[in-house]
PDB file of C-alpha atoms and ligand atoms in Angstrom:
ATOM      1  CA  MET B   1       0.301  -0.060   0.118  1.00 77.00           C
ATOM      2  CA  ALA B   2       1.156   3.555  -0.176  1.00 88.00           C
ATOM      3  CA  ALA B   3       3.255   5.445   1.869  1.00 93.00           C
ATOM      4  CA  VAL B   4       3.814   8.946   1.826  1.00 96.00           C
ATOM      5  CA  ILE B   5       5.786  11.774   3.070  1.00 98.00           C
ATOM      6  CA  LEU B   6       4.622  15.401   5.019  1.00 98.00           C
ATOM      7  CA  LEU B   7       7.595  17.398   4.835  1.00 98.00           C
ATOM      8  CA  GLY B   8       7.956  20.882   5.674  1.00 98.00           C
ATOM      9  CA  PRO B   9       9.133  23.638   8.105  1.00 98.00           C
ATOM     10  CA  PRO B  10       7.984  23.475  12.061  1.00 98.00           C
ATOM     11  CA  GLY B  11       4.680  25.688  11.497  1.00 97.00           C
ATOM     12  CA  VAL B  12       4.051  24.869   7.936  1.00 97.00           C
ATOM     13  CA  GLY B  13       0.767  22.453   8.436  1.00 95.00           C
ATOM     14  CA  LYS B  14       1.583  19.035   7.918  1.00 96.00           C
ATOM     15  CA  GLY B  15      -0.540  18.207  11.317  1.00 92.00           C
ATOM     16  CA  THR B  16      -3.526  20.456   9.662  1.00 91.00           C
ATOM     17  CA  GLN B  17      -3.410  18.831   6.644  1.00 95.00           C
ATOM     18  CA  GLY B  18      -2.355  15.409   7.855  1.00 94.00           C
ATOM     19  CA  VAL B  19      -5.713  14.863   9.425  1.00 92.00           C
ATOM     20  CA  LEU B  20      -7.183  16.179   6.808  1.00 93.00           C
ATOM     21  CA  LEU B  21      -5.952  13.770   4.579  1.00 95.00           C
ATOM     22  CA  ALA B  22      -6.005  10.942   6.367  1.00 94.00           C
ATOM     23  CA  ASP B  23      -9.468  11.695   6.936  1.00 93.00           C
ATOM     24  CA  ALA B  24     -10.775  11.777   3.326  1.00 94.00           C
ATOM     25  CA  LEU B  25      -8.727   8.850   2.285  1.00 94.00           C
ATOM     26  CA  GLY B  26      -9.020   6.320   5.483  1.00 94.00           C
ATOM     27  CA  TRP B  27      -5.151   6.124   5.726  1.00 95.00           C
ATOM     28  CA  GLU B  28      -3.497   6.006   8.998  1.00 95.00           C
ATOM     29  CA  ARG B  29      -1.381   9.387  10.390  1.00 95.00           C
ATOM     30  CA  ILE B  30       2.167   8.158  11.730  1.00 96.00           C
ATOM     31  CA  VAL B  31       3.353  11.060  13.682  1.00 96.00           C
ATOM     32  CA  THR B  32       6.564  11.397  15.990  1.00 97.00           C
ATOM     33  CA  GLY B  33       5.836  14.451  17.149  1.00 95.00           C
ATOM     34  CA  ASP B  34       2.421  12.934  18.902  1.00 94.00           C
ATOM     35  CA  LEU B  35       4.167   9.681  19.628  1.00 96.00           C
ATOM     36  CA  LEU B  36       6.611  11.446  21.707  1.00 97.00           C
ATOM     37  CA  ARG B  37       3.866  13.124  23.028  1.00 94.00           C
ATOM     38  CA  ALA B  38       1.939  10.231  24.087  1.00 94.00           C
ATOM     39  CA  ALA B  39       5.220   9.010  25.133  1.00 96.00           C
ATOM     40  CA  ARG B  40       6.292  12.140  27.580  1.00 95.00           C
ATOM     41  CA  ARG B  41       2.121  11.601  29.165  1.00 93.00           C
ATOM     42  CA  ALA B  42       2.659   7.639  29.245  1.00 96.00           C
ATOM     43  CA  GLY B  43       6.378   8.790  32.154  1.00 97.00           C
ATOM     44  CA  THR B  44       7.802   5.538  30.117  1.00 96.00           C
ATOM     45  CA  GLU B  45      12.103   5.892  29.938  1.00 96.00           C
ATOM     46  CA  LEU B  46      11.603   6.863  25.787  1.00 96.00           C
ATOM     47  CA  GLY B  47       9.501   9.718  27.263  1.00 96.00           C
ATOM     48  CA  GLU B  48      11.844  10.459  29.433  1.00 97.00           C
ATOM     49  CA  LYS B  49      14.682  10.373  27.548  1.00 97.00           C
ATOM     50  CA  ALA B  50      12.999  12.587  25.012  1.00 97.00           C
ATOM     51  CA  ARG B  51      11.748  15.864  26.753  1.00 96.00           C
ATOM     52  CA  ALA B  52      15.274  17.942  27.263  1.00 96.00           C
ATOM     53  CA  TYR B  53      15.891  17.392  23.656  1.00 97.00           C
ATOM     54  CA  MET B  54      11.880  18.628  22.629  1.00 97.00           C
ATOM     55  CA  ASP B  55      11.890  21.197  25.117  1.00 95.00           C
ATOM     56  CA  ALA B  56      14.718  22.805  23.432  1.00 96.00           C
ATOM     57  CA  GLY B  57      14.132  22.299  19.846  1.00 97.00           C
ATOM     58  CA  GLU B  58      16.448  19.575  19.560  1.00 98.00           C
ATOM     59  CA  LEU B  59      15.572  16.408  17.711  1.00 98.00           C
ATOM     60  CA  VAL B  60      15.698  13.666  19.383  1.00 98.00           C
ATOM     61  CA  PRO B  61      18.569  10.802  18.571  1.00 98.00           C
ATOM     62  CA  ASP B  62      17.471   9.093  15.899  1.00 98.00           C
ATOM     63  CA  GLU B  63      17.596   5.180  18.256  1.00 97.00           C
ATOM     64  CA  LEU B  64      14.759   5.968  20.469  1.00 97.00           C
ATOM     65  CA  VAL B  65      12.636   8.058  17.479  1.00 98.00           C
ATOM     66  CA  VAL B  66      13.156   5.287  15.252  1.00 97.00           C
ATOM     67  CA  ALA B  67      12.191   2.135  17.301  1.00 95.00           C
ATOM     68  CA  LEU B  68       9.004   4.581  17.935  1.00 95.00           C
ATOM     69  CA  VAL B  69       7.811   4.170  13.760  1.00 96.00           C
ATOM     70  CA  GLU B  70       8.992   0.782  13.615  1.00 94.00           C
ATOM     71  CA  GLU B  71       6.517  -0.281  17.256  1.00 94.00           C
ATOM     72  CA  ARG B  72       3.920   2.358  15.300  1.00 95.00           C
ATOM     73  CA  LEU B  73       4.220   0.483  11.645  1.00 93.00           C
ATOM     74  CA  ALA B  74       3.892  -3.055  13.005  1.00 92.00           C
ATOM     75  CA  LYS B  75       0.972  -1.596  13.973  1.00 93.00           C
ATOM     76  CA  THR B  76      -0.061  -0.780  10.891  1.00 91.00           C
ATOM     77  CA  SER B  77      -3.053  -2.522   9.207  1.00 84.00           C
ATOM     78  CA  GLY B  78      -1.173  -3.132   5.836  1.00 83.00           C
ATOM     79  CA  GLU B  79      -5.312  -2.158   3.749  1.00 88.00           C
ATOM     80  CA  THR B  80      -4.472   1.031   3.520  1.00 92.00           C
ATOM     81  CA  GLY B  81      -1.721   4.042   2.617  1.00 93.00           C
ATOM     82  CA  VAL B  82      -0.129   5.652   5.709  1.00 96.00           C
ATOM     83  CA  ILE B  83       0.807   9.130   6.150  1.00 96.00           C
ATOM     84  CA  PHE B  84       4.002   9.628   7.858  1.00 97.00           C
ATOM     85  CA  ASP B  85       4.479  13.167   9.499  1.00 97.00           C
ATOM     86  CA  GLY B  86       7.400  14.886  10.854  1.00 97.00           C
ATOM     87  CA  PHE B  87       9.894  11.435  10.130  1.00 98.00           C
ATOM     88  CA  PRO B  88      12.287  11.813   8.610  1.00 98.00           C
ATOM     89  CA  ARG B  89      13.492  14.149   9.665  1.00 98.00           C
ATOM     90  CA  ASN B  90      17.506  13.685   8.324  1.00 98.00           C
ATOM     91  CA  VAL B  91      19.712  11.672   5.861  1.00 97.00           C
ATOM     92  CA  ALA B  92      19.428   8.810   9.020  1.00 98.00           C
ATOM     93  CA  GLN B  93      16.458   8.644   9.557  1.00 98.00           C
ATOM     94  CA  ALA B  94      14.894   8.515   5.797  1.00 97.00           C
ATOM     95  CA  GLY B  95      18.089   5.115   5.816  1.00 97.00           C
ATOM     96  CA  GLU B  96      16.092   3.833   8.726  1.00 97.00           C
ATOM     97  CA  LEU B  97      12.515   4.277   6.954  1.00 96.00           C
ATOM     98  CA  GLU B  98      13.551   2.151   3.277  1.00 95.00           C
ATOM     99  CA  ALA B  99      14.225   0.130   5.382  1.00 95.00           C
ATOM    100  CA  ALA B 100      11.141  -0.926   7.627  1.00 94.00           C
ATOM    101  CA  LEU B 101       9.097  -0.367   4.773  1.00 93.00           C
ATOM    102  CA  ASP B 102      10.584  -2.874   2.839  1.00 92.00           C
ATOM    103  CA  ARG B 103      10.575  -5.987   5.553  1.00 90.00           C
ATOM    104  CA  HIS B 104       6.507  -4.066   5.639  1.00 87.00           C
ATOM    105  CA  ASP B 105       6.217  -4.491   1.873  1.00 86.00           C
ATOM    106  CA  ARG B 106       5.598  -0.716   1.477  1.00 88.00           C
ATOM    107  CA  ARG B 107       7.962   1.990  -0.396  1.00 90.00           C
ATOM    108  CA  VAL B 108       8.110   5.484  -0.452  1.00 93.00           C
ATOM    109  CA  ASP B 109       5.300   6.744  -3.643  1.00 91.00           C
ATOM    110  CA  ARG B 110       5.701  10.706  -2.646  1.00 96.00           C
ATOM    111  CA  VAL B 111       7.158  13.729  -1.024  1.00 97.00           C
ATOM    112  CA  LEU B 112       4.814  16.624  -0.486  1.00 98.00           C
ATOM    113  CA  LEU B 113       6.724  19.441   0.640  1.00 98.00           C
ATOM    114  CA  LEU B 114       4.790  21.730   2.211  1.00 98.00           C
ATOM    115  CA  GLU B 115       6.620  25.698   1.995  1.00 98.00           C
ATOM    116  CA  ALA B 116       5.819  29.377   3.608  1.00 98.00           C
ATOM    117  CA  PRO B 117       8.045  31.729   4.739  1.00 97.00           C
ATOM    118  CA  ASP B 118       9.419  31.789   8.245  1.00 96.00           C
ATOM    119  CA  ASN B 119       7.493  34.557   9.190  1.00 96.00           C
ATOM    120  CA  VAL B 120       4.468  33.181   8.628  1.00 97.00           C
ATOM    121  CA  LEU B 121       6.278  30.092  10.260  1.00 98.00           C
ATOM    122  CA  GLU B 122       6.487  32.121  13.483  1.00 97.00           C
ATOM    123  CA  LYS B 123       3.239  32.999  13.693  1.00 96.00           C
ATOM    124  CA  ARG B 124       1.524  30.186  13.609  1.00 96.00           C
ATOM    125  CA  LEU B 125       3.907  28.966  16.093  1.00 97.00           C
ATOM    126  CA  THR B 126       3.998  31.063  18.251  1.00 97.00           C
ATOM    127  CA  GLY B 127      -0.512  31.341  17.910  1.00 97.00           C
ATOM    128  CA  ARG B 128      -0.706  28.508  18.485  1.00 96.00           C
ATOM    129  CA  ARG B 129      -2.870  26.999  21.359  1.00 96.00           C
ATOM    130  CA  SER B 130      -4.320  23.056  22.164  1.00 94.00           C
ATOM    131  CA  CYS B 131      -7.139  22.180  24.576  1.00 93.00           C
ATOM    132  CA  PRO B 132      -5.194  19.730  26.992  1.00 90.00           C
ATOM    133  CA  GLU B 133      -8.689  17.837  27.612  1.00 92.00           C
ATOM    134  CA  CYS B 134      -9.734  16.847  23.794  1.00 89.00           C
ATOM    135  CA  GLY B 135      -6.372  18.198  22.174  1.00 85.00           C
ATOM    136  CA  ALA B 136      -8.355  20.799  19.030  1.00 88.00           C
ATOM    137  CA  VAL B 137      -5.665  23.011  18.511  1.00 89.00           C
ATOM    138  CA  TYR B 138      -6.182  26.397  17.707  1.00 93.00           C
ATOM    139  CA  ASN B 139      -4.542  29.395  16.432  1.00 94.00           C
ATOM    140  CA  VAL B 140      -4.557  32.809  18.693  1.00 95.00           C
ATOM    141  CA  TYR B 141      -4.444  34.911  15.246  1.00 95.00           C
ATOM    142  CA  PHE B 142      -5.399  32.481  12.380  1.00 92.00           C
ATOM    143  CA  ASN B 143      -8.491  30.590  13.956  1.00 91.00           C
ATOM    144  CA  PRO B 144      -9.149  31.741  17.706  1.00 95.00           C
ATOM    145  CA  PRO B 145     -12.239  30.073  19.824  1.00 96.00           C
ATOM    146  CA  GLU B 146     -15.286  31.718  20.513  1.00 97.00           C
ATOM    147  CA  ARG B 147     -14.104  32.309  23.829  1.00 96.00           C
ATOM    148  CA  GLU B 148     -10.803  33.606  24.800  1.00 95.00           C
ATOM    149  CA  ASP B 149      -8.889  31.015  25.664  1.00 95.00           C
ATOM    150  CA  VAL B 150     -11.653  27.945  25.838  1.00 97.00           C
ATOM    151  CA  CYS B 151     -11.826  25.457  24.426  1.00 96.00           C
ATOM    152  CA  ASP B 152     -15.017  25.534  21.600  1.00 96.00           C
ATOM    153  CA  ARG B 153     -15.433  21.670  21.315  1.00 91.00           C
ATOM    154  CA  CYS B 154     -15.308  20.826  25.100  1.00 95.00           C
ATOM    155  CA  GLY B 155     -15.376  23.990  26.788  1.00 96.00           C
ATOM    156  CA  ARG B 156     -12.351  24.093  28.890  1.00 97.00           C
ATOM    157  CA  ASP B 157     -10.976  26.544  30.480  1.00 97.00           C
ATOM    158  CA  GLY B 158      -7.184  27.167  30.312  1.00 96.00           C
ATOM    159  CA  LEU B 159      -6.045  26.060  26.398  1.00 97.00           C
ATOM    160  CA  VAL B 160      -1.814  25.929  26.034  1.00 96.00           C
ATOM    161  CA  GLN B 161       0.519  26.314  24.758  1.00 95.00           C
ATOM    162  CA  ARG B 162       3.673  23.927  23.314  1.00 93.00           C
ATOM    163  CA  GLU B 163       6.736  24.544  25.599  1.00 92.00           C
ATOM    164  CA  ASP B 164       8.407  23.977  22.342  1.00 95.00           C
ATOM    165  CA  ASP B 165       6.092  26.969  20.505  1.00 97.00           C
ATOM    166  CA  ARG B 166       8.043  30.248  22.787  1.00 95.00           C
ATOM    167  CA  PRO B 167       9.515  32.306  20.610  1.00 95.00           C
ATOM    168  CA  GLU B 168      13.452  31.791  21.143  1.00 95.00           C
ATOM    169  CA  THR B 169      13.054  28.224  21.148  1.00 97.00           C
ATOM    170  CA  VAL B 170      10.720  28.618  17.402  1.00 97.00           C
ATOM    171  CA  ARG B 171      13.581  30.551  15.944  1.00 97.00           C
ATOM    172  CA  HIS B 172      15.913  27.374  16.824  1.00 97.00           C
ATOM    173  CA  ARG B 173      13.456  24.585  15.751  1.00 98.00           C
ATOM    174  CA  LEU B 174      13.565  26.746  12.394  1.00 98.00           C
ATOM    175  CA  GLN B 175      17.654  26.860  12.239  1.00 98.00           C
ATOM    176  CA  VAL B 176      17.537  22.806  12.780  1.00 98.00           C
ATOM    177  CA  TYR B 177      14.804  22.292  10.241  1.00 98.00           C
ATOM    178  CA  ARG B 178      17.534  23.971   7.803  1.00 97.00           C
ATOM    179  CA  GLY B 179      20.376  22.661   8.747  1.00 98.00           C
ATOM    180  CA  GLU B 180      18.949  18.902   9.490  1.00 98.00           C
ATOM    181  CA  THR B 181      15.728  18.062   7.846  1.00 98.00           C
ATOM    182  CA  GLU B 182      15.856  20.241   4.700  1.00 97.00           C
ATOM    183  CA  PRO B 183      18.755  18.151   3.096  1.00 97.00           C
ATOM    184  CA  LEU B 184      15.951  15.514   2.723  1.00 98.00           C
ATOM    185  CA  VAL B 185      14.579  17.243  -0.208  1.00 97.00           C
ATOM    186  CA  ARG B 186      17.877  17.262  -2.192  1.00 96.00           C
ATOM    187  CA  TYR B 187      17.806  13.287  -0.996  1.00 96.00           C
ATOM    188  CA  TYR B 188      14.618  11.940  -1.950  1.00 96.00           C
ATOM    189  CA  GLU B 189      15.765  14.402  -5.549  1.00 94.00           C
ATOM    190  CA  GLU B 190      18.552  12.451  -5.869  1.00 93.00           C
ATOM    191  CA  ALA B 191      16.857   9.265  -5.411  1.00 90.00           C
ATOM    192  CA  GLU B 192      14.223   9.806  -8.299  1.00 84.00           C
ATOM    193  CA  ALA B 193      11.441   9.966  -5.216  1.00 88.00           C
ATOM    194  CA  GLU B 194       7.957  12.185  -7.289  1.00 93.00           C
ATOM    195  CA  VAL B 195       9.107  14.858  -4.349  1.00 96.00           C
ATOM    196  CA  ILE B 196       5.652  17.332  -4.785  1.00 97.00           C
ATOM    197  CA  ARG B 197       5.912  21.156  -3.234  1.00 98.00           C
ATOM    198  CA  ILE B 198       3.685  22.693  -2.316  1.00 98.00           C
ATOM    199  CA  ASP B 199       2.420  26.358  -1.270  1.00 98.00           C
ATOM    200  CA  GLY B 200       1.897  26.355   2.730  1.00 98.00           C
ATOM    201  CA  ASP B 201       0.776  29.801   2.475  1.00 98.00           C
ATOM    202  CA  ARG B 202      -2.621  29.983   2.410  1.00 97.00           C
ATOM    203  CA  ALA B 203      -6.364  29.045   2.930  1.00 94.00           C
ATOM    204  CA  VAL B 204      -6.919  25.539   4.721  1.00 93.00           C
ATOM    205  CA  ASP B 205      -9.463  24.280   2.319  1.00 94.00           C
ATOM    206  CA  GLU B 206      -7.455  25.647  -0.632  1.00 96.00           C
ATOM    207  CA  ILE B 207      -3.472  24.083   0.347  1.00 97.00           C
ATOM    208  CA  GLN B 208      -5.796  20.924   1.120  1.00 95.00           C
ATOM    209  CA  GLU B 209      -7.461  20.573  -2.477  1.00 95.00           C
ATOM    210  CA  ASP B 210      -3.289  20.099  -3.436  1.00 97.00           C
ATOM    211  CA  VAL B 211      -2.377  18.246  -0.371  1.00 97.00           C
ATOM    212  CA  GLN B 212      -5.149  15.678  -2.246  1.00 95.00           C
ATOM    213  CA  VAL B 213      -4.029  15.582  -5.555  1.00 95.00           C
ATOM    214  CA  ALA B 214      -0.427  15.270  -4.542  1.00 95.00           C
ATOM    215  CA  ALA B 215      -1.296  12.531  -2.093  1.00 94.00           C
ATOM    216  CA  VAL B 216      -3.122   9.933  -4.735  1.00 90.00           C
ATOM    217  CA  GLY B 217      -2.342  11.950  -7.911  1.00 80.00           C
ATOM    218  CA  GLU B 218      -5.970  12.589  -8.715  1.00 75.00           C
ATOM    219  CA  PRO B 219      -8.752  15.042  -6.938  1.00 71.00           C
ATOM    220  CA  ILE B 220     -11.261  13.064  -4.442  1.00 69.00           C
ATOM    221  CA  SER B 221     -14.380  13.546  -5.023  1.00 66.00           C
TER     222      SER B 221
HETATM  223  P1  LIG A 301       6.463  17.734  15.403  1.00 96.00           P
HETATM  224  O1  LIG A 301       5.379  17.837  16.874  1.00 96.00           O
HETATM  225  O2  LIG A 301       6.596  17.349  14.428  1.00 96.00           O
HETATM  226  O3  LIG A 301       6.608  19.551  15.367  1.00 96.00           O
HETATM  227  P2  LIG A 301       6.960  20.331  13.657  1.00 96.00           P
HETATM  228  O4  LIG A 301       8.013  19.507  13.413  1.00 96.00           O
HETATM  229  O5  LIG A 301       7.788  20.883  14.525  1.00 96.00           O
HETATM  230  O6  LIG A 301       5.782  20.614  13.338  1.00 96.00           O
HETATM  231  P3  LIG A 301       4.540  21.325  13.436  1.00 96.00           P
HETATM  232  O7  LIG A 301       3.042  20.626  14.559  1.00 96.00           O
HETATM  233  O8  LIG A 301       5.124  22.081  15.285  1.00 96.00           O
HETATM  234  O9  LIG A 301       4.075  21.767  12.979  1.00 96.00           O
HETATM  235  P4  LIG A 301       3.023  21.341  11.892  1.00 96.00           P
HETATM  236  O10 LIG A 301       3.413  21.580  10.258  1.00 96.00           O
HETATM  237  O11 LIG A 301       2.439  20.876  11.475  1.00 96.00           O
HETATM  238  O12 LIG A 301       2.275  22.005  11.608  1.00 96.00           O
HETATM  239  P5  LIG A 301       0.498  21.844  12.236  1.00 96.00           P
HETATM  240  O13 LIG A 301      -0.553  21.728  11.273  1.00 96.00           O
HETATM  241  O14 LIG A 301       1.088  21.828  13.656  1.00 96.00           O
HETATM  242  O15 LIG A 301       8.324  17.680  16.833  1.00 96.00           O
HETATM  243  C1  LIG A 301       7.867  18.536  17.775  1.00 96.00           C
HETATM  244  C2  LIG A 301       9.543  17.769  18.225  1.00 96.00           C
HETATM  245  O16 LIG A 301       9.574  16.726  18.716  1.00 96.00           O
HETATM  246  C3  LIG A 301      10.596  18.451  17.448  1.00 96.00           C
HETATM  247  O17 LIG A 301      11.363  18.990  18.123  1.00 96.00           O
HETATM  248  C4  LIG A 301      12.008  17.388  17.957  1.00 96.00           C
HETATM  249  O18 LIG A 301      11.945  17.780  19.061  1.00 96.00           O
HETATM  250  C5  LIG A 301      11.102  15.252  18.452  1.00 96.00           C
HETATM  251  N1  LIG A 301      10.508  14.454  17.198  1.00 96.00           N
HETATM  252  C6  LIG A 301       9.502  14.853  16.413  1.00 96.00           C
HETATM  253  N2  LIG A 301       9.828  14.095  15.741  1.00 96.00           N
HETATM  254  C7  LIG A 301      11.238  13.730  15.332  1.00 96.00           C
HETATM  255  C8  LIG A 301      12.276  12.853  14.257  1.00 96.00           C
HETATM  256  N3  LIG A 301      11.878  12.357  13.632  1.00 96.00           N
HETATM  257  N4  LIG A 301      13.420  13.078  15.093  1.00 96.00           N
HETATM  258  C9  LIG A 301      13.750  13.200  15.790  1.00 96.00           C
HETATM  259  N5  LIG A 301      12.844  14.277  16.171  1.00 96.00           N
HETATM  260  C10 LIG A 301      12.120  14.678  16.621  1.00 96.00           C
HETATM  261  O19 LIG A 301      -0.284  23.613  12.845  1.00 96.00           O
HETATM  262  C11 LIG A 301       0.865  24.830  13.270  1.00 96.00           C
HETATM  263  C12 LIG A 301      -0.035  26.463  13.372  1.00 96.00           C
HETATM  264  O20 LIG A 301      -0.895  26.557  12.272  1.00 96.00           O
HETATM  265  C13 LIG A 301      -1.437  25.422  14.386  1.00 96.00           C
HETATM  266  O21 LIG A 301      -1.785  26.645  14.862  1.00 96.00           O
HETATM  267  C14 LIG A 301      -3.008  25.782  12.694  1.00 96.00           C
HETATM  268  O22 LIG A 301      -3.949  25.959  13.509  1.00 96.00           O
HETATM  269  C15 LIG A 301      -2.660  26.805  11.911  1.00 96.00           C
HETATM  270  N6  LIG A 301      -2.286  26.596  10.199  1.00 96.00           N
HETATM  271  C16 LIG A 301      -2.517  25.801  10.054  1.00 96.00           C
HETATM  272  N7  LIG A 301      -1.815  25.811   8.671  1.00 96.00           N
HETATM  273  C17 LIG A 301      -2.697  26.949   8.556  1.00 96.00           C
HETATM  274  C18 LIG A 301      -2.668  27.677   7.071  1.00 96.00           C
HETATM  275  N8  LIG A 301      -2.830  27.257   6.038  1.00 96.00           N
HETATM  276  N9  LIG A 301      -3.148  29.052   7.843  1.00 96.00           N
HETATM  277  C19 LIG A 301      -3.119  30.070   9.019  1.00 96.00           C
HETATM  278  N10 LIG A 301      -3.285  29.152  10.053  1.00 96.00           N
HETATM  279  C20 LIG A 301      -2.348  27.211  10.002  1.00 96.00           C
END
């Protein structure tokens, strides 16, 4: 079955578009940021090891992330496509992904590269708030809740900001992306994978259409 990678800098909308794409296609998502945050919440040893790296905006060591991805990949049904969000994040992880997919009779079919200028990314990330109760995501600039700081979905009073969405850490995450993750674009182009560039500096629904066409090669009815 198909496997696509959502690639792009922090805040470009990988999570937002990944959810919409998975809903539209009935595909599964493997989101390393979410897997790591779940491990932290569960208080596992891996989650504790990852904490300091994540809060500082650094990449978590490859062996920890690869172990999580392998565990999650083993739970996929094999009947549907898979969307990778946040993985791979460097060339070593890309090699590990290839090997792991090979073991599951899959391969990377397409790489969807979302792009937006740094000033847009900074505003999106520093404005992001989420509900600690139900996980709904808002943005104080682009998508605020109806009542300030109160979740529209579950009514919880007190939205939270991710530790790594503070301005200094956001700037560092963008540097880490440029230094460690962006070289993957060239890596996949040289590997002759299909890399599709998508302008992520538009309205969510406009991007969504392009993402869906790029993922399967045709509009989804
Ligand atoms: P991770 O959770 O993967 O964070 P990220 O890549 O930095 O991505 P984000 O979730 O911040 O942004 P996004 O592109 O998903 O945008 P979103 O849709 O949320 O990783 C966190 C950390 O975990 C890393 O720093 C690292 O430490 C570790 N980690 C994870 N994977 C790893 C790996 N493979 N190896 C090593 N370490 C790893 O949108 C952002 C905001 O913008 C939201 O408020 C949203 O509402 C808004 N928004 C989205 N689209 C639009 C739009 N079109 N217009 C206006 N607003 C929009």
